N, CA, C and O atoms as a DFTB+ gen file, in Angstrom:
548 C
 N C O
     1  1     -81.650      37.313     -19.366
     2  2     -82.546      37.365     -20.496
     3  2     -82.627      38.801     -20.966
     4  3     -82.736      39.711     -20.144
     5  1     -82.577      39.023     -22.241
     6  2     -82.600      40.374     -22.780
     7  2     -84.032      40.873     -22.906
     8  3     -84.985      40.114     -22.727
     9  1     -84.171      42.160     -23.217
    10  2     -85.482      42.788     -23.311
    11  2     -86.208      42.411     -24.594
    12  3     -87.409      42.657     -24.703
    13  1     -85.526      41.826     -25.561
    14  2     -86.174      41.416     -26.803
    15  2     -86.931      40.112     -26.583
    16  3     -86.918      39.559     -25.484
    17  1     -87.578      39.633     -27.613
    18  2     -88.378      38.408     -27.509
    19  2     -87.566      37.161     -27.779
    20  3     -88.115      36.169     -28.259
    21  1     -86.294      37.177     -27.491
    22  2     -85.456      36.009     -27.695
    23  2     -85.703      34.985     -26.602
    24  3     -86.102      35.326     -25.489
    25  1     -85.462      33.744     -26.930
    26  2     -85.603      32.679     -25.940
    27  2     -84.493      32.808     -24.908
    28  3     -83.373      33.192     -25.244
    29  1     -84.797      32.488     -23.652
    30  2     -83.766      32.590     -22.624
    31  2     -82.687      31.537     -22.819
    32  3     -82.959      30.436     -23.297
    33  1     -81.505      31.873     -22.458
    34  2     -80.396      30.924     -22.499
    35  2     -80.551      29.942     -21.350
    36  3     -81.197      30.250     -20.348
    37  1     -79.967      28.775     -21.490
    38  2     -80.087      27.752     -20.459
    39  2     -79.484      28.229     -19.151
    40  3     -80.026      27.944     -18.083
    41  1     -78.392      28.937     -19.213
    42  2     -77.759      29.426     -18.000
    43  2     -78.534      30.535     -17.320
    44  3     -78.282      30.829     -16.151
    45  1     -79.495      31.176     -18.036
    46  2     -80.274      32.271     -17.470
    47  2     -81.409      31.784     -16.581
    48  3     -81.942      32.554     -15.782
    49  1     -81.779      30.530     -16.709
    50  2     -82.918      30.016     -15.941
    51  2     -82.524      29.814     -14.483
    52  3     -81.446      29.298     -14.188
    53  1     -83.407      30.224     -13.573
    54  2     -83.107      29.933     -12.169
    55  2     -83.285      28.445     -11.907
    56  3     -84.248      27.836     -12.374
    57  1     -82.372      27.873     -11.173
    58  2     -82.487      26.450     -10.865
    59  2     -83.196      26.291      -9.533
    60  3     -82.898      26.990      -8.564
    61  1     -84.127      25.373      -9.503
    62  2     -84.881      25.097      -8.290
    63  2     -84.910      23.576      -8.119
    64  3     -85.178      22.847      -9.075
    65  1     -84.637      23.105      -6.917
    66  2     -84.637      21.651      -6.710
    67  2     -86.007      21.040      -7.016
    68  3     -87.043      21.676      -6.826
    69  1     -85.989      19.817      -7.484
    70  2     -87.223      19.131      -7.873
    71  2     -88.182      18.977      -6.695
    72  3     -89.396      19.066      -6.877
    73  1     -87.660      18.748      -5.499
    74  2     -88.545      18.601      -4.338
    75  2     -89.297      19.887      -4.039
    76  3     -90.448      19.837      -3.606
    77  1     -88.671      21.037      -4.260
    78  2     -89.372      22.309      -4.052
    79  2     -90.514      22.459      -5.043
    80  3     -91.594      22.933      -4.692
    81  1     -90.272      22.058      -6.271
    82  2     -91.311      22.142      -7.294
    83  2     -92.469      21.203      -6.943
    84  3     -93.636      21.574      -7.074
    85  1     -92.143      19.990      -6.499
    86  2     -93.196      19.047      -6.090
    87  2     -93.989      19.568      -4.902
    88  3     -95.215      19.461      -4.876
    89  1     -93.296      20.129      -3.920
    90  2     -94.004      20.684      -2.755
    91  2     -94.924      21.824      -3.157
    92  3     -96.053      21.919      -2.675
    93  1     -94.444      22.686      -4.036
    94  2     -95.266      23.807      -4.482
    95  2     -96.480      23.308      -5.258
    96  3     -97.582      23.833      -5.099
    97  1     -96.276      22.289      -6.100
    98  2     -97.393      21.722      -6.850
    99  2     -98.419      21.061      -5.948
   100  3     -99.621      21.196      -6.177
   101  1     -97.963      20.349      -4.927
   102  2     -98.889      19.715      -3.988
   103  2     -99.609      20.744      -3.132
   104  3    -100.746      20.516      -2.719
   105  1     -98.961      21.879      -2.858
   106  2     -99.617      22.934      -2.083
   107  2    -100.745      23.569      -2.893
   108  3    -101.778      23.940      -2.337
   109  1    -100.549      23.695      -4.205
   110  2    -101.557      24.316      -5.064
   111  2    -102.705      23.353      -5.347
   112  3    -103.846      23.788      -5.501
   113  1    -102.425      22.062      -5.417
   114  2    -103.445      21.064      -5.735
   115  2    -103.584      20.069      -4.585
   116  3    -102.960      19.008      -4.609
   117  1    -104.390      20.398      -3.583
   118  2    -104.537      19.493      -2.434
   119  2    -105.185      18.159      -2.783
   120  3    -105.053      17.201      -2.022
   121  1    -105.875      18.074      -3.906
   122  2    -106.489      16.806      -4.314
   123  2    -105.437      15.737      -4.537
   124  3    -105.669      14.567      -4.231
   125  1    -104.284      16.121      -5.065
   126  2    -103.224      15.142      -5.333
   127  2    -102.633      14.565      -4.059
   128  3    -102.054      13.479      -4.082
   129  1    -102.770      15.278      -2.944
   130  2    -102.187      14.794      -1.687
   131  2    -102.960      13.632      -1.090
   132  3    -102.405      12.834      -0.335
   133  1    -104.254      13.533      -1.431
   134  2    -105.068      12.457      -0.855
   135  2    -104.590      11.100      -1.349
   136  3    -104.612      10.831      -2.551
   137  1    -104.166      10.257      -0.442
   138  2    -103.742       8.913      -0.797
   139  2    -102.409       8.839      -1.516
   140  3    -102.100       7.826      -2.143
   141  1    -101.616       9.897      -1.434
   142  2    -100.334       9.907      -2.130
   143  2     -99.404       8.820      -1.589
   144  3     -98.672       8.195      -2.357
   145  1     -99.429       8.594      -0.287
   146  2     -98.560       7.571       0.313
   147  2     -98.903       6.182      -0.233
   148  3     -98.004       5.387      -0.511
   149  1    -100.205       5.885      -0.388
   150  2    -100.603       4.582      -0.924
   151  2    -100.166       4.436      -2.381
   152  3     -99.748       3.357      -2.800
   153  1    -100.262       5.505      -3.138
   154  2     -99.868       5.452      -4.541
   155  2     -98.362       5.237      -4.677
   156  3     -97.915       4.446      -5.508
   157  1     -97.588       5.941      -3.863
   158  2     -96.130       5.773      -3.895
   159  2     -95.761       4.364      -3.442
   160  3     -94.882       3.729      -4.026
   161  1     -96.437       3.873      -2.394
   162  2     -96.170       2.512      -1.923
   163  2     -96.507       1.484      -3.008
   164  3     -95.777       0.509      -3.186
   165  1     -97.601       1.697      -3.726
   166  2     -97.971       0.775      -4.805
   167  2     -96.927       0.786      -5.909
   168  3     -96.600      -0.260      -6.469
   169  1     -96.405       1.962      -6.225
   170  2     -95.373       2.047      -7.265
   171  2     -94.092       1.352      -6.819
   172  3     -93.454       0.664      -7.616
   173  1     -93.709       1.524      -5.559
   174  2     -92.493       0.888      -5.049
   175  2     -92.669      -0.631      -5.010
   176  3     -91.770      -1.371      -5.408
   177  1     -93.823      -1.093      -4.533
   178  2     -94.074      -2.533      -4.498
   179  2     -94.102      -3.124      -5.909
   180  3     -93.636      -4.243      -6.127
   181  1     -94.649      -2.372      -6.864
   182  2     -94.644      -2.843      -8.245
   183  2     -93.232      -2.979      -8.782
   184  3     -92.921      -3.941      -9.485
   185  1     -92.370      -2.015      -8.454
   186  2     -90.972      -2.080      -8.911
   187  2     -90.245      -3.259      -8.272
   188  3     -89.495      -3.970      -8.942
   189  1     -90.469      -3.464      -6.971
   190  2     -89.832      -4.596      -6.285
   191  2     -90.358      -5.911      -6.854
   192  3     -89.596      -6.861      -7.035
   193  1     -91.649      -5.966      -7.133
   194  2     -92.228      -7.178      -7.711
   195  2     -91.654      -7.501      -9.076
   196  3     -91.435      -8.668      -9.403
   197  1     -91.408      -6.469      -9.878
   198  2     -90.798      -6.706     -11.190
   199  2     -89.395      -7.281     -11.055
   200  3     -88.955      -8.051     -11.909
   201  1     -88.696      -6.918     -10.001
   202  2     -87.366      -7.478      -9.769
   203  2     -87.440      -8.920      -9.271
   204  3     -86.514      -9.698      -9.501
   205  1     -88.521      -9.284      -8.597
   206  2     -88.657     -10.621      -8.022
   207  2     -88.980     -11.688      -9.077
   208  3     -88.613     -12.851      -8.907
   209  1     -89.651     -11.310     -10.144
   210  2     -90.070     -12.301     -11.144
   211  2     -88.870     -13.030     -11.753
   212  3     -88.880     -14.261     -11.768
   213  1     -87.837     -12.346     -12.258
   214  2     -86.699     -13.098     -12.813
   215  2     -85.991     -13.952     -11.765
   216  3     -85.477     -15.026     -12.079
   217  1     -85.963     -13.474     -10.518
   218  2     -85.337     -14.282      -9.461
   219  2     -86.117     -15.562      -9.205
   220  3     -85.525     -16.625      -9.020
   221  1     -87.436     -15.466      -9.193
   222  2     -88.256     -16.667      -8.993
   223  2     -88.071     -17.657     -10.136
   224  3     -87.992     -18.862      -9.897
   225  1     -88.002     -17.181     -11.346
   226  2     -87.807     -18.073     -12.494
   227  2     -86.427     -18.727     -12.426
   228  3     -86.274     -19.910     -12.730
   229  1     -85.442     -17.955     -12.030
   230  2     -84.091     -18.518     -11.901
   231  2     -84.043     -19.613     -10.835
   232  3     -83.446     -20.669     -11.044
   233  1     -84.680     -19.350      -9.689
   234  2     -84.707     -20.361      -8.624
   235  2     -85.431     -21.615      -9.106
   236  3     -85.002     -22.732      -8.820
   237  1     -86.533     -21.427      -9.840
   238  2     -87.292     -22.583     -10.334
   239  2     -86.448     -23.435     -11.283
   240  3     -86.497     -24.663     -11.221
   241  1     -85.686     -22.800     -12.145
   242  2     -84.874     -23.586     -13.083
   243  2     -83.633     -24.161     -12.408
   244  3     -83.245     -25.290     -12.710
   245  1     -83.001     -23.414     -11.501
   246  2     -81.782     -23.905     -10.846
   247  2     -82.072     -25.064      -9.886
   248  3     -81.325     -26.043      -9.856
   249  1     -83.143     -24.959      -9.109
   250  2     -83.416     -25.991      -8.102
   251  2     -84.298     -27.113      -8.631
   252  3     -84.217     -28.252      -8.169
   253  1     -85.139     -26.780      -9.602
   254  2     -86.078     -27.796     -10.076
   255  2     -85.577     -28.596     -11.254
   256  3     -86.023     -29.723     -11.469
   257  1     -84.669     -28.046     -12.011
   258  2     -84.178     -28.723     -13.216
   259  2     -82.665     -28.886     -13.124
   260  3     -81.912     -28.167     -13.781
   261  1     -82.234     -29.826     -12.314
   262  2     -80.796     -30.063     -12.132
   263  2     -80.306     -31.074     -13.156
   264  3     -80.983     -32.065     -13.432
   265  1     -79.124     -30.824     -13.721
   266  2     -78.600     -31.794     -14.692
   267  2     -78.218     -33.111     -14.015
   268  3     -77.673     -33.120     -12.911
   269  1     -78.505     -34.188     -14.672
   270  2     -78.140     -35.505     -14.156
   271  2     -79.149     -36.086     -13.186
   272  3     -78.942     -37.192     -12.687
   273  1     -80.231     -35.385     -12.903
   274  2     -81.257     -35.927     -12.005
   275  2     -82.632     -35.629     -12.599
   276  3     -82.778     -34.818     -13.514
   277  1     -83.619     -36.304     -12.054
   278  2     -84.988     -36.083     -12.530
   279  2     -85.465     -34.696     -12.096
   280  3     -85.112     -34.232     -11.012
   281  1     -86.267     -34.029     -12.938
   282  2     -86.778     -32.711     -12.556
   283  2     -87.749     -32.815     -11.389
   284  3     -88.545     -33.750     -11.304
   285  1     -87.670     -31.853     -10.506
   286  2     -88.587     -31.765      -9.359
   287  2     -89.805     -30.957      -9.820
   288  3     -89.872     -29.742      -9.636
   289  1     -90.770     -31.671     -10.429
   290  2     -91.923     -31.001     -11.020
   291  2     -92.772     -30.280      -9.983
   292  3     -93.351     -29.238     -10.287
   293  1     -92.858     -30.798      -8.792
   294  2     -93.636     -30.138      -7.737
   295  2     -93.066     -28.762      -7.417
   296  3     -93.806     -27.786      -7.289
   297  1     -91.742     -28.694      -7.288
   298  2     -91.102     -27.413      -6.990
   299  2     -91.221     -26.451      -8.174
   300  3     -91.510     -25.267      -7.998
   301  1     -90.993     -26.979      -9.389
   302  2     -91.073     -26.123     -10.580
   303  2     -92.480     -25.549     -10.732
   304  3     -92.636     -24.355     -10.992
   305  1     -93.509     -26.393     -10.572
   306  2     -94.880     -25.916     -10.695
   307  2     -95.230     -24.914      -9.598
   308  3     -95.917     -23.926      -9.858
   309  1     -94.766     -25.161      -8.382
   310  2     -95.018     -24.227      -7.282
   311  2     -94.348     -22.882      -7.543
   312  3     -94.965     -21.832      -7.361
   313  1     -93.087     -22.912      -7.970
   314  2     -92.363     -21.662      -8.238
   315  2     -92.982     -20.921      -9.419
   316  3     -93.101     -19.697      -9.382
   317  1     -93.374     -21.639     -10.458
   318  2     -94.003     -20.986     -11.612
   319  2     -95.380     -20.429     -11.243
   320  3     -95.765     -19.357     -11.709
   321  1     -96.099     -21.143     -10.425
   322  2     -97.392     -20.630      -9.943
   323  2     -97.219     -19.370      -9.106
   324  3     -97.988     -18.418      -9.239
   325  1     -96.197     -19.367      -8.237
   326  2     -95.921     -18.175      -7.441
   327  2     -95.530     -17.002      -8.339
   328  3     -95.935     -15.865      -8.097
   329  1     -94.745     -17.284      -9.369
   330  2     -94.362     -16.221     -10.309
   331  2     -95.585     -15.690     -11.051
   332  3     -95.698     -14.482     -11.260
   333  1     -96.495     -16.564     -11.448
   334  2     -97.707     -16.130     -12.153
   335  2     -98.587     -15.267     -11.247
   336  3     -99.112     -14.239     -11.676
   337  1     -98.743     -15.694      -9.991
   338  2     -99.530     -14.904      -9.035
   339  2     -98.864     -13.543      -8.795
   340  3     -99.541     -12.518      -8.719
   341  1     -97.553     -13.546      -8.678
   342  2     -96.810     -12.305      -8.479
   343  2     -96.966     -11.369      -9.681
   344  3     -97.146     -10.163      -9.510
   345  1     -96.897     -11.915     -10.881
   346  2     -97.057     -11.099     -12.083
   347  2     -98.455     -10.472     -12.130
   348  3     -98.594      -9.288     -12.438
   349  1     -99.473     -11.255     -11.829
   350  2    -100.839     -10.723     -11.823
   351  2    -101.009      -9.662     -10.735
   352  3    -101.651      -8.636     -10.956
   353  1    -100.434      -9.914      -9.569
   354  2    -100.512      -8.926      -8.487
   355  2     -99.817      -7.624      -8.851
   356  3    -100.322      -6.538      -8.564
   357  1     -98.657      -7.737      -9.483
   358  2     -97.927      -6.539      -9.921
   359  2     -98.743      -5.769     -10.950
   360  3     -98.845      -4.544     -10.881
   361  1     -99.320      -6.485     -11.896
   362  2    -100.126      -5.836     -12.929
   363  2    -101.294      -5.081     -12.306
   364  3    -101.522      -3.914     -12.625
   365  1    -102.030      -5.740     -11.423
   366  2    -103.191      -5.099     -10.809
   367  2    -102.786      -3.902      -9.948
   368  3    -103.452      -2.867      -9.965
   369  1    -101.700      -4.045      -9.201
   370  2    -101.221      -2.965      -8.354
   371  2    -100.794      -1.758      -9.178
   372  3    -101.146      -0.626      -8.847
   373  1    -100.044      -1.987     -10.237
   374  2     -99.590      -0.884     -11.072
   375  2    -100.752      -0.270     -11.856
   376  3    -100.785       0.943     -12.061
   377  1    -101.682      -1.077     -12.284
   378  2    -102.861      -0.556     -12.979
   379  2    -103.682       0.324     -12.051
   380  3    -104.146       1.392     -12.450
   381  1    -103.862      -0.128     -10.805
   382  2    -104.610       0.661      -9.828
   383  2    -103.912       2.001      -9.583
   384  3    -104.564       3.045      -9.552
   385  1    -102.598       1.973      -9.409
   386  2    -101.852       3.208      -9.163
   387  2    -101.957       4.147     -10.358
   388  3    -102.122       5.353     -10.174
   389  1    -101.867       3.623     -11.578
   390  2    -101.966       4.448     -12.779
   391  2    -103.344       5.091     -12.894
   392  3    -103.452       6.297     -13.118
   393  1    -104.390       4.293     -12.740
   394  2    -105.753       4.823     -12.847
   395  2    -105.998       5.858     -11.756
   396  3    -106.621       6.890     -12.002
   397  1    -105.514       5.585     -10.566
   398  2    -105.690       6.521      -9.455
   399  2    -104.998       7.847      -9.753
   400  3    -105.566       8.911      -9.508
   401  1    -103.776       7.791     -10.281
   402  2    -103.072       9.026     -10.625
   403  2    -103.787       9.802     -11.730
   404  3    -103.862      11.029     -11.677
   405  1    -104.310       9.096     -12.727
   406  2    -105.023       9.768     -13.807
   407  2    -106.277      10.448     -13.274
   408  3    -106.544      11.604     -13.601
   409  1    -107.042       9.743     -12.461
   410  2    -108.280      10.311     -11.913
   411  2    -107.966      11.516     -11.027
   412  3    -108.622      12.551     -11.140
   413  1    -106.977      11.393     -10.150
   414  2    -106.636      12.510      -9.270
   415  2    -106.086      13.699     -10.055
   416  3    -106.366      14.848      -9.712
   417  1    -105.317      13.438     -11.091
   418  2    -104.792      14.534     -11.904
   419  2    -105.924      15.267     -12.611
   420  3    -105.947      16.498     -12.631
   421  1    -106.851      14.531     -13.185
   422  2    -107.991      15.161     -13.848
   423  2    -108.825      15.956     -12.846
   424  3    -109.279      17.060     -13.147
   425  1    -109.024      15.399     -11.668
   426  2    -109.801      16.090     -10.640
   427  2    -109.103      17.376     -10.195
   428  3    -109.753      18.406     -10.016
   429  1    -107.790      17.319     -10.017
   430  2    -107.070      18.517      -9.581
   431  2    -107.040      19.571     -10.690
   432  3    -107.117      20.765     -10.400
   433  1    -106.928      19.146     -11.969
   434  2    -107.000      20.109     -13.069
   435  2    -108.372      20.772     -13.128
   436  3    -108.471      21.968     -13.406
   437  1    -109.426      20.008     -12.870
   438  2    -110.773      20.575     -12.826
   439  2    -110.872      21.622     -11.718
   440  3    -111.421      22.704     -11.926
   441  1    -110.339      21.297     -10.542
   442  2    -110.378      22.253      -9.437
   443  2    -109.576      23.514      -9.754
   444  3    -109.998      24.618      -9.408
   445  1    -108.429      23.360     -10.405
   446  2    -107.646      24.537     -10.796
   447  2    -108.395      25.395     -11.809
   448  3    -108.396      26.622     -11.702
   449  1    -109.030      24.762     -12.785
   450  2    -109.808      25.521     -13.771
   451  2    -110.967      26.241     -13.115
   452  3    -111.241      27.398     -13.432
   453  1    -111.658      25.560     -12.194
   454  2    -112.784      26.188     -11.518
   455  2    -112.331      27.385     -10.687
   456  3    -112.985      28.428     -10.695
   457  1    -111.228      27.242      -9.979
   458  2    -110.747      28.368      -9.173
   459  2    -110.275      29.515     -10.069
   460  3    -110.441      30.682      -9.715
   461  1    -109.691      29.197     -11.220
   462  2    -109.285      30.241     -12.161
   463  2    -110.500      30.995     -12.685
   464  3    -110.495      32.225     -12.717
   465  1    -111.540      30.277     -13.096
   466  2    -112.734      30.949     -13.606
   467  2    -113.431      31.757     -12.515
   468  3    -113.943      32.843     -12.786
   469  1    -113.459      31.247     -11.292
   470  2    -114.022      32.022     -10.189
   471  2    -113.239      33.311      -9.983
   472  3    -113.824      34.374      -9.777
   473  1    -111.922      33.213     -10.038
   474  2    -111.075      34.385      -9.863
   475  2    -111.317      35.395     -10.989
   476  3    -111.443      36.592     -10.728
   477  1    -111.384      34.923     -12.236
   478  2    -111.645      35.823     -13.361
   479  2    -113.021      36.459     -13.247
   480  3    -113.192      37.630     -13.584
   481  1    -113.998      35.703     -12.777
   482  2    -115.340      36.239     -12.606
   483  2    -115.340      37.326     -11.530
   484  3    -115.971      38.370     -11.700
   485  1    -114.638      37.083     -10.431
   486  2    -114.543      38.114      -9.380
   487  2    -113.852      39.357      -9.907
   488  3    -114.264      40.472      -9.586
   489  1    -112.802      39.188     -10.718
   490  2    -112.106      40.345     -11.283
   491  2    -113.030      41.156     -12.189
   492  3    -113.053      42.385     -12.110
   493  1    -113.788      40.477     -13.045
   494  2    -114.668      41.204     -13.954
   495  2    -115.774      41.905     -13.177
   496  3    -116.161      43.016     -13.539
   497  1    -116.289      41.295     -12.130
   498  2    -117.326      41.935     -11.321
   499  2    -116.771      43.134     -10.565
   500  3    -117.454      44.149     -10.432
   501  1    -115.543      43.032     -10.068
   502  2    -114.955      44.174      -9.366
   503  2    -114.661      45.298     -10.342
   504  3    -114.757      46.470      -9.976
   505  1    -114.305      44.966     -11.575
   506  2    -114.084      45.975     -12.621
   507  2    -115.387      46.695     -12.933
   508  3    -115.402      47.917     -13.076
   509  1    -116.491      45.938     -13.041
   510  2    -117.788      46.561     -13.298
   511  2    -118.171      47.487     -12.154
   512  3    -118.666      48.593     -12.373
   513  1    -117.937      47.023     -10.935
   514  2    -118.305      47.808      -9.764
   515  2    -117.490      49.104      -9.704
   516  3    -118.054      50.163      -9.429
   517  1    -116.190      49.046      -9.952
   518  2    -115.375      50.258      -9.903
   519  2    -115.703      51.189     -11.061
   520  3    -115.638      52.407     -10.892
   521  1    -116.056      50.660     -12.239
   522  2    -116.416      51.537     -13.355
   523  2    -117.763      52.221     -13.098
   524  3    -117.955      53.360     -13.524
   525  1    -118.693      51.561     -12.419
   526  2    -119.968      52.197     -12.064
   527  2    -119.741      53.328     -11.081
   528  3    -120.393      54.368     -11.173
   529  1    -118.824      53.142     -10.139
   530  2    -118.550      54.179      -9.156
   531  2    -117.845      55.381      -9.785
   532  3    -118.010      56.506      -9.314
   533  1    -117.075      55.160     -10.828
   534  2    -116.302      56.231     -11.438
   535  2    -117.046      56.916     -12.586
   536  3    -116.604      57.969     -13.044
   537  1    -118.149      56.360     -13.060
   538  2    -118.835      56.973     -14.213
   539  2    -119.497      58.285     -13.813
   540  3    -120.052      58.383     -12.719
   541  1    -119.447      59.291     -14.676
   542  2    -119.994      60.601     -14.335
   543  2    -121.531      60.661     -14.439
   544  3    -122.131      61.649     -14.017
   545  1    -122.173      59.625     -14.992
   546  2    -123.632      59.662     -15.166
   547  2    -124.367      59.548     -13.891
   548  3    -125.598      59.565     -13.884
């Protein structure tokens, strides 16, 4: 990067692995670490659940609605009911994870702002104290 106010070139930026950035962010904001495993597990289960819904519908149509025979309404209704319960469970799980992340992010931003203002207040007080000691009056 040059000494002028030009934007840095892409090749000038230091590259840092994403995991290092995440670790550094979690070290600075300990609030985000609380319950992180549950949130990640909820996100993974939500993703797996989204993959299961089309499979359940496919099984319901393949096994319950065979050509040349009467439909197996009991199986179709059971499979569709299971898919509906799974969809609702996925929705609630993902909603909980989203709300939890939003609340924790807001809480950690509040803590960062508070620590910043405390630090600035300490700096201004130390500046006042050193200027009083140095004044000739």
